[in-house]
Structures are given as structure tokens and as C-alpha cells.
């Protein structure tokens, strides 16, 4: 107890003795703490003295006049993004997204043919003029959101729902980027648009099924046509081949027919030449030679008297018996 | 004595600090100031940033924002000229151009926002009601590109406009600015943020889109069937054509050959009565050779050429 008492007295006495030094020390510490500051690699520091923007400093350990100068840190190198029609809930390798009713209102828009489409997109941007970003506009990020929504609807409003859903995607994103960039410059937002990227572009939920039905019907049509074509291709080339075959065969027949005729005639002519020399003898010779040749091959040979026609029935009987 | 001195020191320091803070004030880059003396504006408004001086206690510095400020319209349900009920959501950017006037007329930003609501919402309502929906949606008379079969099929086209979104926005902006001229503010820009059908109109639009799509689907299907039938018919036609053509050709070739052969034969055989005779004889002999075989029974008369010597020798 006594010890403690003496310790307290010690401090009081010390303070009484050195209070000027203590105050000076605290003041110096406060000044030093406010004089030094750090700017991170993606930032710049905008420094104002009595409210006036006097200089901009790059990353590193920097100094300023304590209390009379104020520093605003602006992340100029950081790529920022705004999402329209959805919100990234959990960015990861496999990112999850949320689509609440507020986000849905952002994405549902009228197309030029007065239909509706759901367009989701992302605007990526950087702060390129920190002075404008800080001092020229209140709430620059919010303003950018409004500009982007208006620009997207302006561009989509000049296109049909088919264009927006199919080929127009890249064109739409490009046009929106130009409009947003121009408007951001007019508004002195100090923001540079890096990219406008269209995400899902879909027909609204209640008409999705009908849009799918069209795709299915288109497939069905292709299938029907392909099947018919395949049936055609199965039959026609074969028929062409067969036709070719028929014609080739006919050509073959024709050649053969003519050649045969020429052969026959050549043979006839040469035989005739001999015949013309001695017609009677040759004729007889040919006749007898032919008979000699064919008679041995014949079955029954019957020789009857010149006027014996009445024996024919008898012959019939014998022939039947032989069978 | 000593204690009094300390008290006096503290009080005078306090007074000095009070006087100093009342005499000096800083204006930041985003602010502008109107100095008032007993509520009455004194001198020109201060629009440049820096450390400023005023008469302490008597004069008061009224700070106003110098930046572009937001205005967001209340989503309004408005009928268009062609009686389509739509939600219109708008936004504008404005700034205080004459702080003195602003201070006199509107006092503060809340007052300004409320005036802007009146002006811009009113103008929006008037302008929407005096234009067709398509004039609000479209911006240019850009022609629709035929993107694919579907767009061809429904004859995708965009209705031309007379005025368009940009001009309507500009019109609203100009009119509102005219009315706001003596308020010390300027509206920088006014835009439609969102336009959308109200719920039950939306349902009808969905119905229309649905029926349009199903119509396309039906058309696709029927086109497919039609095309398939056409191909089928062509298949039959081509098949018959190919086959009959081949038959015709083949018969022609054969006929030609037959004719040529006949001519060749005729030329050789028809030279004279002798050749005719000889041909007939040869052909007969040949026919015998070809047609007679072991199943043939021949009855010769013994006065025939061959067997005449059976009867008698001359």
C-alpha cells in the first residue's frame, strides 16, 4: 500500500516537473502521424490544402503539411465493375449469381419492335481522372449505373428482339460502351470505360418456352428435310447407275449385232464366191455334207416310199412304244 | 491570484479560438458559399476553393454543393398517346449555377429536389402522354437487320419514328430548364432510365410474343413437311425419268443396230436372184443343223434328194 502511494506521487511529480515536455512530445507525435501517409500501388493520393487541390502523389510513403492538407486516396489502377440484371454472390472458381426482383427490373427492357427482352450485362471501368471523380460529381458510381441503364435501353430500343437475342449482341455491347463513355465524359465522372460485356440475353421467362418451341420446330424441319434427302439419295444415284448399265448393255448388244452381221455376211460372201463358180455342184455338196452331219444326231429316222403316206399311223404306234 | 491568471488565460484563449474559427473558413473543391449578414446575402458568392475570411459572428457562410448532383425520378405509371400504360423511370443530373439565387428561391437541396420532382415529373408526364410508345422506345430510324430465318419469317421490321427518345428527352430537359431558369440551377441532362409495360399490359405482350413464336414454330414444321414432300415427289419423278430415259436410249441403240445389221444382210443377200437363192438354201441347211437333235424323228421319202438312190440308180 505504502509502496503504491509513493509510486503515484512519483508520477504526479514527474508530470508537474516535465509537463511542457510531455505536451510538446504529444504534439510532435500527432504532427508526425498526420504528416506521413502511405499510398498503395493501385492508388494515387489527391492532396488538398484548405480545400484546394494542390497536388497528386504516386504510390509510396509520402508527406504532407499536417492538418492543413488532406489526402484523398483514389484507386485509379483498380478495375471495377457494375453488374446489371444479376449480382455476383460468391466469386470463386465456380461463381454463384443471384437474381432478385430488383436486378430483374434492371434487365427487363423494351425492344424496338415493342417486345420484351432480358438483357444482363457488365460494365468494367477505371477511374482515370481522380480530380473529376472526387470533386466534379456527387456519387459518380451511382451516376454511372444510371447512365449504363439508359444507354442499354436506348440501344436495345432500336433493335428487334431477334437482333438482340442473336446476332446483335456484340454490336449492342459496342454501341453501349460508346454511349456510356461519351456521357461519362459529358458528366465529368472521371471514369474510363474499359468494356461493356453482354451476359445472358434471354427472352423473358413467360415466353421462353415459346422461343424454345421455335428452335425445336426449326430442328424438326431440318430433320424432315434431311430424311427426305437421304431417301432421295438412297434411290436416285443407284437408278442412274442402273440406267447407265442398261445403256451400256444396249451398246454392247448393238456392237455385237452389227459385228455378227458383218461376220455372217463376210462368210456368206466368201462361200458364195465359190458357189457362183459351180452352183449346182456346190449346192449339192453342201446339202449332202449337212445331211451327213446332222443325220447321225437324229433319233428315229424313217424312210418311206414316195407315195406311202398311209403308213404314218403305224409309225406313230411304234414311236409311242419306244417312249 | 495565480488561479485567476490561469482562468483569464484559458478564457482569452477560448475567445481567440472562437473569433478565429468564426473569421476563417475553408471552401473545398466541391463547395461554394454564399455569405449572409443577418440573413441578407453579402457580396458575390464564393465559388473557388481555399481559406476564406468573413466578419465573425455577424456574417454566416452558407455552403452549397458545386458538383453535379443526382435526381432520380419516381417510377411513374403514365399512359402514352396510344393509351398504353407504361412505367417510366427517369434520372437527371443538375448543378447549382447561381448559389445566391438558389439560396433565395430554394434554401437548400431538399427544396431543389422537390422542385425538380414537380418540374421533371410533370414534363415527363406531358411528353409521354403526347407521344406513341414507339417514339419513346426508339431513338433512330435504324432499319432492322434480317438476322436469320426467324426474322425473315415474321418479316422483322421496326416501325419508323418521327421524333424519338433523344429528342423527347431533350425537349423535357429544355422545358424544365426554362422553368428552372430563375432557381439558380441548371439541369445538365435528363434521360429515361427504364420504360416498361405495367403488369397487365405486360401479360398481353407476353401473350402476343407467345402466339407469334408458336406461329413461327408451326410454320417451320409445315415448311419441313412441305419440303420433305417436295423432295419425295422429285425422287419419284427423277426415278421415272432416269429409268424411262435409259429404256428409250437402250431401245434406240438396239433398234439402230438391228437396222444396221438388216442393211448389212440385205446388201449381201440381195445382190441378185442367185445370192437370194443361195442364202435361202444356206439358211435352211443351217436351220437343220441347229434345230435337229436326237429327239427329232425324221421321215424321209425315198424319192427325196438324199435317198433317191435307195430306190434305183440311174
CSV table of N, CA and C in Angstrom, one decimal, chain A residues 18-132:
chain,number,residue,atom,x,y,z
A,18,UNK,N,7.7,17.9,-15.7
A,18,UNK,CA,8.0,17.8,-17.2
A,18,UNK,C,6.8,18.0,-18.1
A,19,UNK,N,5.7,18.6,-17.6
A,19,UNK,CA,4.5,18.7,-18.4
A,19,UNK,C,4.7,19.4,-19.7
A,20,UNK,N,5.6,20.3,-19.7
A,20,UNK,CA,5.8,21.0,-21.0
A,20,UNK,C,6.4,20.1,-22.1
A,21,UNK,N,7.3,19.3,-21.6
A,21,UNK,CA,8.0,18.3,-22.5
A,21,UNK,C,7.0,17.3,-23.0
A,22,UNK,N,6.1,16.8,-22.0
A,22,UNK,CA,5.1,15.8,-22.4
A,22,UNK,C,4.2,16.4,-23.5
A,23,UNK,N,3.7,17.6,-23.2
A,23,UNK,CA,2.8,18.2,-24.2
A,23,UNK,C,3.5,18.4,-25.5
A,24,UNK,N,4.7,18.8,-25.5
A,24,UNK,CA,5.5,19.0,-26.8
A,24,UNK,C,5.6,17.7,-27.5
A,25,UNK,N,5.9,16.6,-26.7
A,25,UNK,CA,6.1,15.3,-27.3
A,25,UNK,C,4.8,14.8,-28.0
A,26,UNK,N,3.7,15.0,-27.2
A,26,UNK,CA,2.4,14.6,-27.8
A,26,UNK,C,2.1,15.3,-29.1
A,27,UNK,N,2.3,16.6,-29.1
A,27,UNK,CA,2.1,17.5,-30.3
A,27,UNK,C,3.0,17.0,-31.4
A,28,UNK,N,4.2,16.7,-31.2
A,28,UNK,CA,5.1,16.3,-32.2
A,28,UNK,C,4.6,14.9,-32.8
A,29,UNK,N,4.2,14.0,-31.9
A,29,UNK,CA,3.7,12.8,-32.3
A,29,UNK,C,2.5,12.9,-33.3
A,30,UNK,N,1.6,13.7,-32.8
A,30,UNK,CA,0.4,14.0,-33.6
A,30,UNK,C,0.7,14.6,-35.0
A,31,UNK,N,1.7,15.5,-35.0
A,31,UNK,CA,2.1,16.1,-36.3
A,31,UNK,C,2.7,15.1,-37.2
A,32,UNK,N,3.6,14.3,-36.6
A,32,UNK,CA,4.3,13.3,-37.5
A,32,UNK,C,3.3,12.3,-38.0
A,33,UNK,N,2.3,11.8,-37.1
A,33,UNK,CA,1.3,10.8,-37.6
A,33,UNK,C,0.5,11.4,-38.8
A,34,UNK,N,0.2,12.7,-38.7
A,34,UNK,CA,-0.6,13.2,-39.8
A,34,UNK,C,0.2,13.6,-41.0
A,35,UNK,N,1.5,13.7,-40.8
A,35,UNK,CA,2.3,14.2,-41.9
A,35,UNK,C,2.7,13.1,-42.9
A,36,UNK,N,2.8,11.9,-42.3
A,36,UNK,CA,3.2,10.7,-43.2
A,36,UNK,C,2.0,9.9,-43.6
A,37,UNK,N,2.0,9.4,-44.7
A,37,UNK,CA,0.9,8.5,-45.1
A,37,UNK,C,1.4,7.6,-46.3
A,38,UNK,N,0.7,6.5,-46.5
A,38,UNK,CA,1.1,5.6,-47.5
A,38,UNK,C,0.1,5.5,-48.6
A,39,UNK,N,0.6,5.5,-49.8
A,39,UNK,CA,-0.3,5.3,-51.0
A,39,UNK,C,0.0,3.9,-51.6
A,40,UNK,N,-1.1,3.1,-51.6
A,40,UNK,CA,-0.9,1.7,-52.1
A,40,UNK,C,-0.6,1.7,-53.6
A,41,UNK,N,-0.1,0.6,-54.1
A,41,UNK,CA,0.3,0.6,-55.6
A,41,UNK,C,-0.8,0.9,-56.5
A,42,UNK,N,-2.1,0.5,-56.2
A,42,UNK,CA,-3.1,0.8,-57.2
A,42,UNK,C,-3.7,2.2,-57.1
A,43,UNK,N,-3.2,2.9,-56.1
A,43,UNK,CA,-3.9,4.2,-55.8
A,43,UNK,C,-3.0,5.4,-56.2
A,44,UNK,N,-3.7,6.6,-56.2
A,44,UNK,CA,-3.0,7.8,-56.2
A,44,UNK,C,-3.5,8.6,-55.0
A,45,UNK,N,-2.8,9.6,-54.5
A,45,UNK,CA,-3.3,10.4,-53.4
A,45,UNK,C,-3.6,11.8,-54.0
A,46,UNK,N,-4.8,12.3,-53.8
A,46,UNK,CA,-5.1,13.7,-54.2
A,46,UNK,C,-5.1,14.5,-52.9
A,47,UNK,N,-4.2,15.5,-52.9
A,47,UNK,CA,-4.0,16.3,-51.7
A,47,UNK,C,-4.6,17.7,-51.9
A,48,UNK,N,-5.3,18.1,-50.9
A,48,UNK,CA,-5.9,19.5,-50.9
A,48,UNK,C,-5.4,20.3,-49.7
A,49,UNK,N,-5.2,21.5,-49.9
A,49,UNK,CA,-4.8,22.4,-48.8
A,49,UNK,C,-5.9,23.5,-48.7
A,50,UNK,N,-6.4,23.5,-47.5
A,50,UNK,CA,-7.6,24.4,-47.3
A,50,UNK,C,-8.6,24.2,-48.4
A,51,UNK,N,-8.8,22.9,-48.7
A,51,UNK,CA,-9.9,22.6,-49.7
A,51,UNK,C,-9.4,22.7,-51.1
A,52,UNK,N,-8.3,23.3,-51.5
A,52,UNK,CA,-7.9,23.4,-52.8
A,52,UNK,C,-7.0,22.3,-53.2
A,53,UNK,N,-7.3,21.7,-54.4
A,53,UNK,CA,-6.5,20.6,-54.9
A,53,UNK,C,-5.1,21.1,-55.3
A,54,UNK,N,-4.1,20.7,-54.5
A,54,UNK,CA,-2.7,21.3,-54.8
A,54,UNK,C,-1.8,20.3,-55.5
A,55,UNK,N,-1.9,19.0,-55.3
A,55,UNK,CA,-1.1,18.1,-56.0
A,55,UNK,C,-1.6,16.7,-55.9
A,56,UNK,N,-1.1,15.8,-56.8
A,56,UNK,CA,-1.5,14.4,-56.8
A,56,UNK,C,-0.2,13.6,-56.6
A,57,UNK,N,-0.2,12.7,-55.7
A,57,UNK,CA,1.0,11.9,-55.5
A,57,UNK,C,0.9,10.4,-55.8
A,58,UNK,N,2.0,9.9,-56.2
A,58,UNK,CA,2.0,8.5,-56.7
A,58,UNK,C,2.2,7.5,-55.5
A,59,UNK,N,2.1,6.2,-55.7
A,59,UNK,CA,2.3,5.3,-54.6
A,59,UNK,C,3.6,5.4,-53.8
A,60,UNK,N,3.6,5.1,-52.6
A,60,UNK,CA,4.8,5.1,-51.7
A,60,UNK,C,4.5,5.8,-50.4
A,61,UNK,N,5.6,6.0,-49.6
A,61,UNK,CA,5.4,6.7,-48.4
A,61,UNK,C,5.6,8.2,-48.7
A,62,UNK,N,4.6,9.0,-48.3
A,62,UNK,CA,4.6,10.4,-48.7
A,62,UNK,C,4.3,11.3,-47.5
A,63,UNK,N,4.6,12.6,-47.7
A,63,UNK,CA,4.4,13.6,-46.6
A,63,UNK,C,3.5,14.7,-47.0
A,64,UNK,N,2.8,15.3,-46.1
A,64,UNK,CA,2.0,16.5,-46.3
A,64,UNK,C,2.1,17.4,-45.1
A,65,UNK,N,1.6,18.6,-45.3
A,65,UNK,CA,1.6,19.5,-44.1
A,65,UNK,C,0.5,19.0,-43.2
A,66,UNK,N,0.8,18.7,-42.0
A,66,UNK,CA,-0.2,18.1,-41.1
A,66,UNK,C,-1.4,19.0,-40.9
A,67,UNK,N,-2.5,18.4,-40.9
A,67,UNK,CA,-3.8,19.1,-40.6
A,67,UNK,C,-4.2,20.2,-41.6
A,68,UNK,N,-3.3,20.9,-42.2
A,68,UNK,CA,-3.7,21.9,-43.2
A,68,UNK,C,-4.0,21.2,-44.5
A,69,UNK,N,-3.4,20.1,-44.8
A,69,UNK,CA,-3.6,19.4,-46.0
A,69,UNK,C,-4.3,18.1,-45.7
A,70,UNK,N,-5.2,17.7,-46.7
A,70,UNK,CA,-6.0,16.5,-46.5
A,70,UNK,C,-5.7,15.6,-47.7
A,71,UNK,N,-5.6,14.3,-47.5
A,71,UNK,CA,-5.3,13.4,-48.6
A,71,UNK,C,-6.6,12.5,-48.9
A,72,UNK,N,-6.9,12.4,-50.2
A,72,UNK,CA,-8.0,11.5,-50.7
A,72,UNK,C,-7.3,10.4,-51.5
A,73,UNK,N,-7.5,9.2,-51.1
A,73,UNK,CA,-6.9,8.1,-51.8
A,73,UNK,C,-7.9,7.6,-52.9
A,74,UNK,N,-7.4,7.5,-54.1
A,74,UNK,CA,-8.3,7.0,-55.2
A,74,UNK,C,-7.6,5.9,-55.9
A,75,UNK,N,-8.3,4.7,-56.0
A,75,UNK,CA,-7.8,3.5,-56.6
A,75,UNK,C,-7.9,3.6,-58.1
A,76,UNK,N,-6.9,4.3,-58.8
A,76,UNK,CA,-7.0,4.5,-60.2
A,76,UNK,C,-6.7,3.3,-61.0
A,77,UNK,N,-5.9,2.4,-60.5
A,77,UNK,CA,-5.5,1.2,-61.3
A,77,UNK,C,-6.4,0.1,-61.1
A,78,UNK,N,-7.3,0.2,-60.2
A,78,UNK,CA,-8.2,-1.0,-59.9
A,78,UNK,C,-9.3,-1.0,-61.0
A,79,UNK,N,-9.5,-2.2,-61.5
A,79,UNK,CA,-10.6,-2.4,-62.5
A,79,UNK,C,-11.9,-2.7,-61.7
A,80,UNK,N,-12.9,-1.8,-61.9
A,80,UNK,CA,-14.1,-2.0,-61.1
A,80,UNK,C,-15.2,-2.4,-62.1
A,81,UNK,N,-16.3,-3.0,-61.5
A,81,UNK,CA,-17.3,-3.4,-62.4
A,81,UNK,C,-18.7,-3.2,-61.7
A,82,UNK,N,-19.7,-3.0,-62.6
A,82,UNK,CA,-21.1,-2.9,-62.2
A,82,UNK,C,-21.8,-4.0,-62.9
A,83,UNK,N,-22.7,-4.7,-62.2
A,83,UNK,CA,-23.5,-5.8,-62.8
A,83,UNK,C,-24.9,-5.3,-62.9
A,84,UNK,N,-25.5,-5.6,-64.1
A,84,UNK,CA,-26.9,-5.3,-64.3
A,84,UNK,C,-27.7,-6.5,-64.6
A,85,UNK,N,-28.8,-6.7,-63.8
A,85,UNK,CA,-29.6,-7.9,-64.0
A,85,UNK,C,-29.3,-9.0,-63.2
A,86,UNK,N,-28.1,-9.0,-62.5
A,86,UNK,CA,-27.7,-10.1,-61.6
A,86,UNK,C,-26.7,-9.5,-60.7
A,87,UNK,N,-26.4,-10.2,-59.6
A,87,UNK,CA,-25.3,-9.8,-58.7
A,87,UNK,C,-24.5,-11.0,-58.4
A,88,UNK,N,-23.2,-10.8,-58.5
A,88,UNK,CA,-22.3,-11.9,-58.1
A,88,UNK,C,-22.4,-12.1,-56.6
A,89,UNK,N,-22.7,-13.3,-56.2
A,89,UNK,CA,-22.9,-13.6,-54.8
A,89,UNK,C,-21.6,-14.1,-54.1
A,90,UNK,N,-20.9,-14.9,-54.9
A,90,UNK,CA,-19.8,-15.7,-54.3
A,90,UNK,C,-18.8,-15.9,-55.3
A,91,UNK,N,-17.9,-14.9,-55.6
A,91,UNK,CA,-17.0,-15.1,-56.7
A,91,UNK,C,-16.0,-16.2,-56.3
A,92,UNK,N,-15.9,-17.2,-57.2
A,92,UNK,CA,-15.0,-18.3,-56.9
A,92,UNK,C,-14.7,-19.0,-58.2
A,93,UNK,N,-14.0,-20.1,-58.2
A,93,UNK,CA,-13.8,-20.9,-59.4
A,93,UNK,C,-15.1,-21.1,-60.1
A,94,UNK,N,-16.1,-21.5,-59.3
A,94,UNK,CA,-17.5,-21.6,-59.8
A,94,UNK,C,-18.3,-20.6,-59.2
A,95,UNK,N,-18.5,-19.4,-59.8
A,95,UNK,CA,-19.1,-18.3,-59.2
A,95,UNK,C,-20.7,-18.5,-59.2
A,96,UNK,N,-21.2,-18.1,-58.0
A,96,UNK,CA,-22.7,-18.2,-57.9
A,96,UNK,C,-23.3,-16.8,-58.1
A,97,UNK,N,-24.4,-16.7,-58.7
A,97,UNK,CA,-25.1,-15.4,-59.0
A,97,UNK,C,-26.5,-15.4,-58.4
A,98,UNK,N,-26.9,-14.2,-58.1
A,98,UNK,CA,-28.2,-14.0,-57.5
A,98,UNK,C,-29.0,-13.1,-58.4
A,99,UNK,N,-30.3,-13.4,-58.6
A,99,UNK,CA,-31.1,-12.6,-59.4
A,99,UNK,C,-32.4,-12.3,-58.6
A,100,UNK,N,-32.4,-11.2,-57.9
A,100,UNK,CA,-33.6,-10.8,-57.2
A,100,UNK,C,-34.5,-9.9,-58.1
A,101,UNK,N,-35.6,-9.5,-57.5
A,101,UNK,CA,-36.6,-8.8,-58.3
A,101,UNK,C,-36.0,-7.4,-58.8
A,102,UNK,N,-35.2,-6.8,-57.9
A,102,UNK,CA,-34.6,-5.5,-58.3
A,102,UNK,C,-33.7,-5.7,-59.5
A,103,UNK,N,-32.9,-6.7,-59.4
A,103,UNK,CA,-32.0,-7.0,-60.6
A,103,UNK,C,-32.8,-7.3,-61.8
A,104,UNK,N,-33.9,-8.0,-61.6
A,104,UNK,CA,-34.7,-8.3,-62.8
A,104,UNK,C,-35.3,-7.1,-63.5
A,105,UNK,N,-35.7,-6.1,-62.7
A,105,UNK,CA,-36.2,-4.8,-63.2
A,105,UNK,C,-35.1,-4.1,-64.1
A,106,UNK,N,-33.9,-4.3,-63.7
A,106,UNK,CA,-32.8,-3.7,-64.4
A,106,UNK,C,-32.6,-4.3,-65.8
A,107,UNK,N,-32.9,-5.6,-65.9
A,107,UNK,CA,-32.6,-6.3,-67.1
A,107,UNK,C,-33.8,-6.4,-68.1
A,108,UNK,N,-35.0,-6.3,-67.6
A,108,UNK,CA,-36.1,-6.4,-68.5
A,108,UNK,C,-36.3,-5.1,-69.2
A,109,UNK,N,-36.3,-5.2,-70.6
A,109,UNK,CA,-36.4,-3.9,-71.3
A,109,UNK,C,-37.2,-4.1,-72.6
A,110,UNK,N,-37.7,-3.0,-73.1
A,110,UNK,CA,-38.5,-2.9,-74.3
A,110,UNK,C,-37.5,-2.9,-75.5
A,111,UNK,N,-37.8,-3.8,-76.5
A,111,UNK,CA,-37.1,-3.7,-77.8
A,111,UNK,C,-37.8,-2.8,-78.8
A,112,UNK,N,-37.1,-2.5,-79.9
A,112,UNK,CA,-37.7,-1.6,-80.8
A,112,UNK,C,-39.0,-2.0,-81.4
A,113,UNK,N,-39.2,-3.4,-81.5
A,113,UNK,CA,-40.5,-3.8,-82.0
A,113,UNK,C,-41.5,-4.0,-80.9
A,114,UNK,N,-41.3,-3.4,-79.8
A,114,UNK,CA,-42.2,-3.3,-78.6
A,114,UNK,C,-42.4,-4.7,-78.0
A,115,UNK,N,-41.4,-5.6,-78.1
A,115,UNK,CA,-41.4,-6.8,-77.4
A,115,UNK,C,-40.5,-6.6,-76.1
A,116,UNK,N,-40.3,-7.6,-75.4
A,116,UNK,CA,-39.5,-7.5,-74.2
A,116,UNK,C,-38.4,-8.5,-74.2
A,117,UNK,N,-37.3,-8.1,-73.7
A,117,UNK,CA,-36.1,-9.0,-73.6
A,117,UNK,C,-35.4,-8.8,-72.3
A,118,UNK,N,-34.8,-9.9,-71.8
A,118,UNK,CA,-34.0,-9.8,-70.6
A,118,UNK,C,-32.5,-9.7,-71.0
A,119,UNK,N,-31.9,-8.5,-70.7
A,119,UNK,CA,-30.5,-8.3,-71.1
A,119,UNK,C,-29.7,-8.1,-69.8
A,120,UNK,N,-28.7,-9.0,-69.6
A,120,UNK,CA,-27.9,-8.8,-68.4
A,120,UNK,C,-26.5,-8.4,-68.9
A,121,UNK,N,-25.9,-7.5,-68.3
A,121,UNK,CA,-24.6,-7.0,-68.7
A,121,UNK,C,-23.7,-6.5,-67.6
A,122,UNK,N,-22.4,-6.3,-68.0
A,122,UNK,CA,-21.4,-5.9,-67.0
A,122,UNK,C,-20.7,-4.7,-67.6
A,123,UNK,N,-20.5,-3.7,-66.8
A,123,UNK,CA,-19.7,-2.5,-67.2
A,123,UNK,C,-18.4,-2.5,-66.4
A,124,UNK,N,-17.3,-2.6,-67.1
A,124,UNK,CA,-16.0,-2.6,-66.4
A,124,UNK,C,-15.4,-1.2,-66.6
A,125,UNK,N,-14.9,-0.6,-65.5
A,125,UNK,CA,-14.4,0.7,-65.7
A,125,UNK,C,-13.2,1.0,-64.7
A,126,UNK,N,-12.5,2.1,-64.9
A,126,UNK,CA,-11.5,2.6,-64.1
A,126,UNK,C,-11.6,4.1,-63.8
A,127,UNK,N,-11.1,4.6,-62.7
A,127,UNK,CA,-11.2,6.0,-62.5
A,127,UNK,C,-9.9,6.5,-63.2
A,128,UNK,N,-10.1,7.4,-64.2
A,128,UNK,CA,-8.9,7.9,-64.9
A,128,UNK,C,-8.6,9.4,-64.5
A,129,UNK,N,-9.6,10.1,-64.0
A,129,UNK,CA,-9.3,11.5,-63.6
A,129,UNK,C,-9.8,11.6,-62.2
A,130,UNK,N,-8.9,11.4,-61.2
A,130,UNK,CA,-9.4,11.4,-59.8
A,130,UNK,C,-10.0,12.7,-59.4
A,131,UNK,N,-9.5,13.8,-60.0
A,131,UNK,CA,-10.0,15.1,-59.6
A,131,UNK,C,-11.5,15.2,-60.0
A,132,UNK,N,-11.8,14.8,-61.2
A,132,UNK,CA,-13.2,14.9,-61.6
A,132,UNK,C,-14.0,13.9,-60.7
